Amino acid sequence: MNIIRTLAFGATLGLATIASLPAMAQITDGNTPTRTESIDPPGGALPDGVDPSGANPTAESPTEQQLLNALQGGRIDGRVSIPDAKAAVLEQPQGREYRSFREGWLPWIGGLAILGMIALLAIFYFTRGRIMMEPGEITGRKILRFSFFERFNHWMTATAFILLALTGLNYIFGKRLLFPLIGADAFGAMSQWSKYVHNYVSWAFMLGLVFMIVVWIKDNIPSKTDMRWIKEYGGLVGDRHPPARRFNAGQKVIFWSVALGGLALSVSGVLMLFPFSALDINGMQMAQYVHAIIGVLLIAVIIAHIYIGSLGMEGAYDAMGSGKVDLGWARTHHSLWVEEEQAKTAKGAQLRPDATPAE
C-alpha cells in the first residue's frame, strides 16, 4: 500500500508541474467512476505550494496529505495494460480506512484483549489461588474422561492454533516489537516463514475444528443445569462446586467460542488464501477485519482455557493428559456426568455378568 501511495503521489505531482497541460486525474465517489476532471478541488483552489501553470518551479511541492485532501475522499484510478483491472486502483477510501484500522485500532484491540486477560488471570490467581482438591475427595480410582481420539484431536487443534496465534500476532506486533531487536534481514526471513506456517498449518486447525464440533456438540447444548452453575459462579468463588454434566457452563462457553470463532476464522482465512476468488477488494478488506478481530479475541479466550486446564485447577490436566481423572475429582466437578457413566457401566455389567469390573 505504501508503494501504491508513492506512485499516486508521484503521478499527481508530475502532472501538476507540466507547464502547458492541466493536471488531470480520474476521480470517483469511491465505488463507480463518475467523471474525468482536474485534480483541483471544488472552487479551483489547489493545495498550498502548487502553481497550476507550473511556471514556478521553486514553489514548495505539495505534501501527500494535501493531495489526498484535494481528492476529498475520492478514488484515484490509473491505467494498466494487464488483464487485472483491479491493479489500476491507486487510492480508494476503503483502503485508507483499513490502513487506519491496521496501524491504529488493531494493535490496541489485540493488546487490550490479550494483556487484559493475562492481568485478570493473574489477579484471580493471587486472590483465589489454585483450585485444589480436598484430601478426603481423592479416591485413587480413575474414570475415563476423554478417549484417545478426542485427546489426539484436541492436541492437534491446540498445537495448530498456537502456531497460528504466534504467526498472526507477528503480523500485528512484529514490526513494532521484533523488528527493532533483530533487524530487517532476520525479521524479513522470520516473517516469510511465519507466512508459510500460517498458510499450511491452518488446514490442520480447520480439520481438527470440524472433528471437535462433530464429537462434542451433543455434550455442549445449553441446559437448565448450566444456569445453576452460573448462579453459583462455577465453584470459582467459595468452596462449593455446583453439579455439572460432562461439560459445565464455563466449558460450554469455551466450546462455542472456539466453534463459532474458529468457523469465522476458517471462512475468512480461506477467502484470503485465495484472494479475489469470491470477493472484490473491499470484500477482501472486510475479511481481514473479521479475521484479525476474532483472532485476537479468541487468543484471549484460549489463554483463559489454558490457565484453568493447567495451573488454575488441580487434576484438570489429567483429563487431556492421560485421559483419566480421579473419580473424586470427577464427582466434585462433574457429578451428574459421573452418575450417568456409572449407570452405563452398571447396565453393561448386568448385560455381561462375566465382564471385568471397570478400574
XYZ file of C-alpha atoms in Angstrom:
359
model
C 0.000 0.000 0.000
C 2.949 2.355 0.668
C 4.176 1.684 -2.880
C 0.726 2.487 -4.256
C 0.565 5.717 -2.265
C 4.035 6.710 -3.514
C 3.044 6.028 -7.124
C -0.142 8.068 -6.690
C 1.787 10.951 -5.171
C 4.457 10.913 -7.875
C 1.958 10.677 -10.726
C -0.182 13.525 -9.412
C 2.804 15.753 -8.659
C 4.280 15.132 -12.116
C 1.056 16.136 -13.826
C 0.776 19.240 -11.677
C 4.188 20.567 -12.790
C 3.681 20.282 -16.575
C 3.543 23.885 -17.792
C 1.156 23.589 -20.699
C -1.177 20.805 -19.639
C -3.814 20.814 -16.887
C -3.418 18.224 -14.162
C -5.998 15.568 -14.913
C -6.999 12.515 -12.889
C -9.996 10.257 -12.842
C -11.964 10.903 -9.658
C -14.770 8.718 -8.425
C -17.044 8.600 -5.419
C -15.210 5.529 -4.087
C -17.218 2.938 -5.986
C -18.109 3.920 -9.564
C -16.224 6.193 -11.995
C -18.187 9.419 -12.421
C -16.144 11.914 -14.446
C -12.680 12.991 -15.505
C -11.716 16.411 -14.288
C -8.861 18.478 -12.962
C -7.264 17.385 -9.716
C -8.138 20.864 -8.472
C -10.617 20.713 -5.590
C -14.017 22.402 -5.933
C -13.659 26.175 -6.095
C -10.487 25.991 -8.152
C -8.103 26.207 -5.183
C -5.099 23.937 -5.303
C -3.170 22.913 -2.201
C -0.682 25.472 -0.954
C 2.518 25.410 -2.969
C 1.011 24.118 -6.243
C 1.212 26.551 -9.180
C -1.447 25.480 -11.712
C 0.608 26.956 -14.559
C 3.741 25.111 -13.493
C 5.668 28.340 -14.035
C 7.048 28.490 -10.513
C 9.445 25.537 -10.136
C 10.714 26.900 -6.847
C 7.328 26.737 -5.158
C 7.032 24.302 -2.298
C 5.888 20.867 -3.507
C 2.521 19.667 -2.201
C 2.597 17.118 0.577
C 0.885 13.759 0.213
C -1.743 14.760 2.753
C -2.518 17.929 0.806
C -3.075 15.918 -2.350
C -5.317 13.437 -0.508
C -7.272 16.339 0.954
C -7.699 17.696 -2.563
C -9.349 14.435 -3.556
C -11.972 14.899 -0.833
C -12.040 11.171 -0.090
C -12.399 10.088 -3.716
C -10.610 7.338 -5.578
C -7.673 7.626 -7.969
C -7.616 5.207 -10.898
C -4.712 4.770 -13.267
C -4.315 2.765 -16.451
C -2.916 -0.744 -16.778
C -2.187 -2.955 -19.783
C -2.600 -6.226 -17.881
C -5.968 -8.049 -17.713
C -6.365 -7.418 -13.970
C -8.329 -4.162 -13.838
C -8.031 -4.040 -10.017
C -4.375 -3.090 -10.391
C -5.433 0.280 -11.807
C -6.785 1.440 -8.425
C -4.144 3.690 -6.884
C -6.087 5.118 -3.948
C -9.549 4.328 -2.601
C -11.350 5.384 0.598
C -11.840 1.861 1.997
C -8.125 1.216 1.673
C -7.300 4.271 3.733
C -9.853 3.176 6.341
C -8.305 -0.295 6.539
C -4.808 1.176 6.825
C -6.030 3.299 9.729
C -7.517 0.194 11.386
C -4.439 -1.928 10.703
C -1.971 0.611 12.059
C -4.119 2.203 14.761
C -7.070 0.286 16.176
C -5.945 -3.329 15.705
C -2.816 -3.162 17.918
C -4.905 -1.581 20.682
C -7.690 -4.163 20.382
C -5.207 -7.034 20.419
C -3.102 -5.624 23.218
C -6.040 -4.845 25.486
C -7.700 -8.234 24.875
C -4.607 -10.381 25.432
C -2.812 -8.405 28.127
C -6.129 -7.686 29.825
C -6.925 -11.400 30.040
C -3.469 -12.181 31.412
C -3.882 -9.426 34.034
C -7.310 -10.725 35.083
C -5.996 -14.277 35.437
C -3.039 -13.039 37.486
C -5.378 -11.152 39.818
C -7.599 -14.229 40.143
C -4.633 -16.488 40.868
C -3.182 -14.252 43.577
C -6.579 -13.667 45.233
C -8.349 -17.022 44.810
C -5.329 -19.238 44.381
C -5.284 -22.607 42.702
C -8.492 -24.643 42.953
C -7.333 -27.628 44.978
C -8.871 -30.978 45.859
C -9.682 -31.697 49.484
C -7.654 -34.629 50.885
C -10.774 -36.664 51.546
C -12.028 -36.187 47.979
C -9.156 -38.079 46.351
C -10.095 -41.741 45.885
C -7.178 -43.135 43.888
C -9.665 -44.686 41.432
C -9.740 -43.478 37.847
C -12.530 -42.814 35.374
C -12.047 -42.304 31.622
C -12.749 -38.694 30.736
C -11.592 -38.469 27.112
C -10.776 -41.172 24.556
C -7.521 -41.367 22.626
C -9.103 -39.857 19.518
C -10.547 -36.942 21.496
C -7.172 -36.229 23.082
C -5.291 -36.569 19.778
C -7.685 -34.213 18.019
C -7.563 -31.735 20.921
C -3.763 -31.572 20.919
C -3.559 -31.376 17.130
C -6.025 -28.494 17.058
C -4.408 -26.787 20.059
C -0.896 -27.023 18.577
C -2.121 -25.670 15.253
C -3.928 -22.806 16.989
C -0.846 -21.822 18.998
C 1.275 -21.706 15.828
C -1.401 -19.694 14.049
C -1.697 -17.332 17.015
C 2.048 -16.665 17.183
C 2.419 -16.103 13.451
C -0.724 -13.982 13.395
C 0.486 -11.808 16.262
C 3.704 -11.258 14.326
C 1.556 -9.634 11.641
C 0.209 -7.161 14.204
C 3.095 -6.574 16.593
C 6.178 -7.939 14.811
C 7.426 -4.750 13.232
C 6.833 -2.883 16.497
C 8.461 -5.348 18.906
C 10.755 -7.709 16.991
C 11.991 -5.613 14.085
C 13.952 -3.144 16.272
C 15.535 -6.065 18.164
C 16.574 -8.464 15.393
C 16.955 -6.191 12.384
C 15.466 -6.106 8.904
C 17.039 -9.256 7.432
C 16.194 -11.579 10.317
C 12.708 -10.112 10.684
C 12.037 -10.450 6.956
C 13.134 -14.108 6.905
C 11.150 -14.902 10.048
C 8.023 -13.224 8.674
C 8.303 -15.136 5.412
C 8.461 -18.467 7.267
C 5.652 -17.314 9.521
C 3.530 -16.798 6.425
C 4.239 -20.366 5.267
C 3.406 -21.763 8.717
C 0.205 -19.739 8.930
C -0.988 -20.779 5.482
C -0.300 -24.519 5.773
C -0.948 -25.204 9.472
C -4.362 -23.570 9.087
C -5.601 -26.727 7.331
C -4.801 -28.870 10.378
C -6.690 -26.404 12.570
C -9.741 -26.487 10.309
C -9.742 -30.289 10.184
C -9.465 -30.531 13.967
C -12.194 -27.931 14.386
C -14.614 -29.999 12.297
C -13.881 -33.176 14.306
C -14.210 -31.243 17.574
C -17.633 -29.895 16.640
C -18.908 -33.275 15.428
C -17.705 -35.202 18.508
C -18.521 -32.721 21.277
C -21.500 -30.680 20.128
C -24.022 -33.092 21.716
C -22.408 -32.557 25.136
C -22.336 -28.767 24.798
C -26.003 -27.969 24.268
C -27.044 -25.425 26.955
C -29.361 -26.792 29.657
C -31.009 -25.738 32.929
C -28.096 -27.237 34.839
C -25.886 -24.522 33.365
C -27.998 -21.791 34.975
C -27.309 -23.159 38.466
C -23.599 -23.458 37.628
C -23.564 -19.803 36.580
C -25.524 -18.637 39.643
C -23.006 -20.378 41.911
C -20.074 -18.975 39.906
C -18.964 -22.448 38.940
C -17.276 -23.038 42.258
C -14.656 -20.415 41.410
C -15.892 -18.360 44.349
C -16.231 -20.205 47.616
C -15.779 -23.922 48.234
C -18.994 -25.280 46.720
C -18.914 -26.937 43.306
C -22.296 -26.989 41.545
C -23.342 -30.160 39.716
C -22.465 -30.432 36.028
C -22.648 -32.927 33.243
C -19.707 -33.830 31.016
C -19.061 -30.142 30.276
C -20.034 -27.348 32.638
C -21.304 -23.924 31.567
C -17.815 -22.429 31.515
C -16.503 -25.197 29.275
C -19.508 -24.767 27.000
C -18.639 -21.092 26.615
C -15.130 -22.126 25.576
C -16.513 -24.709 23.139
C -18.900 -22.320 21.409
C -16.266 -19.574 21.316
C -13.866 -21.947 19.580
C -16.560 -23.444 17.322
C -18.114 -20.194 16.116
C -14.930 -18.145 16.243
C -12.979 -20.924 14.551
C -15.539 -21.176 11.755
C -15.363 -17.414 11.184
C -11.558 -17.584 11.154
C -11.647 -20.522 8.740
C -14.034 -18.912 6.247
C -12.275 -15.545 6.270
C -8.885 -17.269 6.148
C -9.782 -19.380 3.109
C -11.055 -16.260 1.338
C -7.680 -14.630 1.962
C -5.734 -17.744 0.915
C -7.462 -17.496 -2.461
C -7.682 -13.716 -2.952
C -10.390 -12.265 -5.189
C -11.808 -15.700 -5.940
C -15.126 -14.705 -4.371
C -14.687 -11.100 -3.170
C -13.644 -7.757 -4.586
C -11.005 -5.582 -2.946
C -13.439 -4.168 -0.393
C -14.668 -7.655 0.460
C -11.068 -8.778 0.961
C -10.527 -5.942 3.406
C -13.701 -6.928 5.266
C -12.393 -10.491 5.542
C -9.232 -9.112 7.125
C -11.270 -7.100 9.628
C -13.145 -10.259 10.676
C -10.053 -12.458 10.743
C -7.946 -10.065 12.798
C -10.556 -9.057 15.400
C -11.902 -12.562 16.031
C -8.348 -13.912 16.047
C -7.117 -11.719 18.900
C -10.336 -12.199 20.895
C -10.106 -15.980 20.528
C -6.479 -15.898 21.652
C -7.627 -14.197 24.867
C -10.307 -16.878 25.402
C -7.811 -19.700 24.846
C -5.377 -18.166 27.333
C -8.112 -18.467 29.980
C -8.778 -22.053 28.865
C -5.097 -22.970 29.152
C -4.914 -21.434 32.622
C -7.906 -23.280 34.087
C -6.836 -26.543 32.466
C -3.324 -26.458 33.910
C -2.244 -24.083 36.674
C -5.702 -22.967 37.735
C -7.203 -26.296 38.822
C -5.607 -29.338 40.388
C -6.265 -32.528 38.425
C -7.715 -30.800 35.356
C -4.701 -31.500 33.126
C -5.066 -35.261 33.595
C -8.236 -35.174 31.503
C -6.284 -34.272 28.362
C -3.016 -35.805 29.552
C -3.710 -39.459 30.239
C -7.427 -39.210 29.533
C -8.316 -40.482 33.017
C -9.134 -38.398 36.084
C -9.544 -39.261 39.736
C -13.084 -40.406 40.481
C -13.255 -37.969 43.398
C -12.242 -35.076 41.130
C -14.925 -36.074 38.634
C -17.574 -36.256 41.346
C -16.585 -32.827 42.629
C -16.648 -31.016 39.278
C -18.930 -33.169 37.080
C -21.154 -35.094 39.455
C -24.064 -35.579 37.019
C -21.732 -36.937 34.364
C -20.248 -39.454 36.825
C -23.741 -40.679 37.697
C -24.503 -41.150 34.008
C -21.250 -43.043 33.386
C -21.709 -45.289 36.407
C -25.281 -46.038 35.303
C -23.964 -47.076 31.886
C -21.292 -49.256 33.500
C -23.833 -50.928 35.798
C -26.161 -51.589 32.881
C -23.309 -53.048 30.872
C -22.287 -55.273 33.776
C -25.816 -56.593 34.029
C -25.821 -57.419 30.343
C -22.363 -59.037 30.579
C -22.023 -60.715 34.028
C -18.581 -62.040 33.154
C -17.215 -58.619 32.246
C -14.123 -57.326 34.039
C -15.021 -54.533 36.505
C -14.012 -51.043 35.479
C -10.907 -49.566 37.097
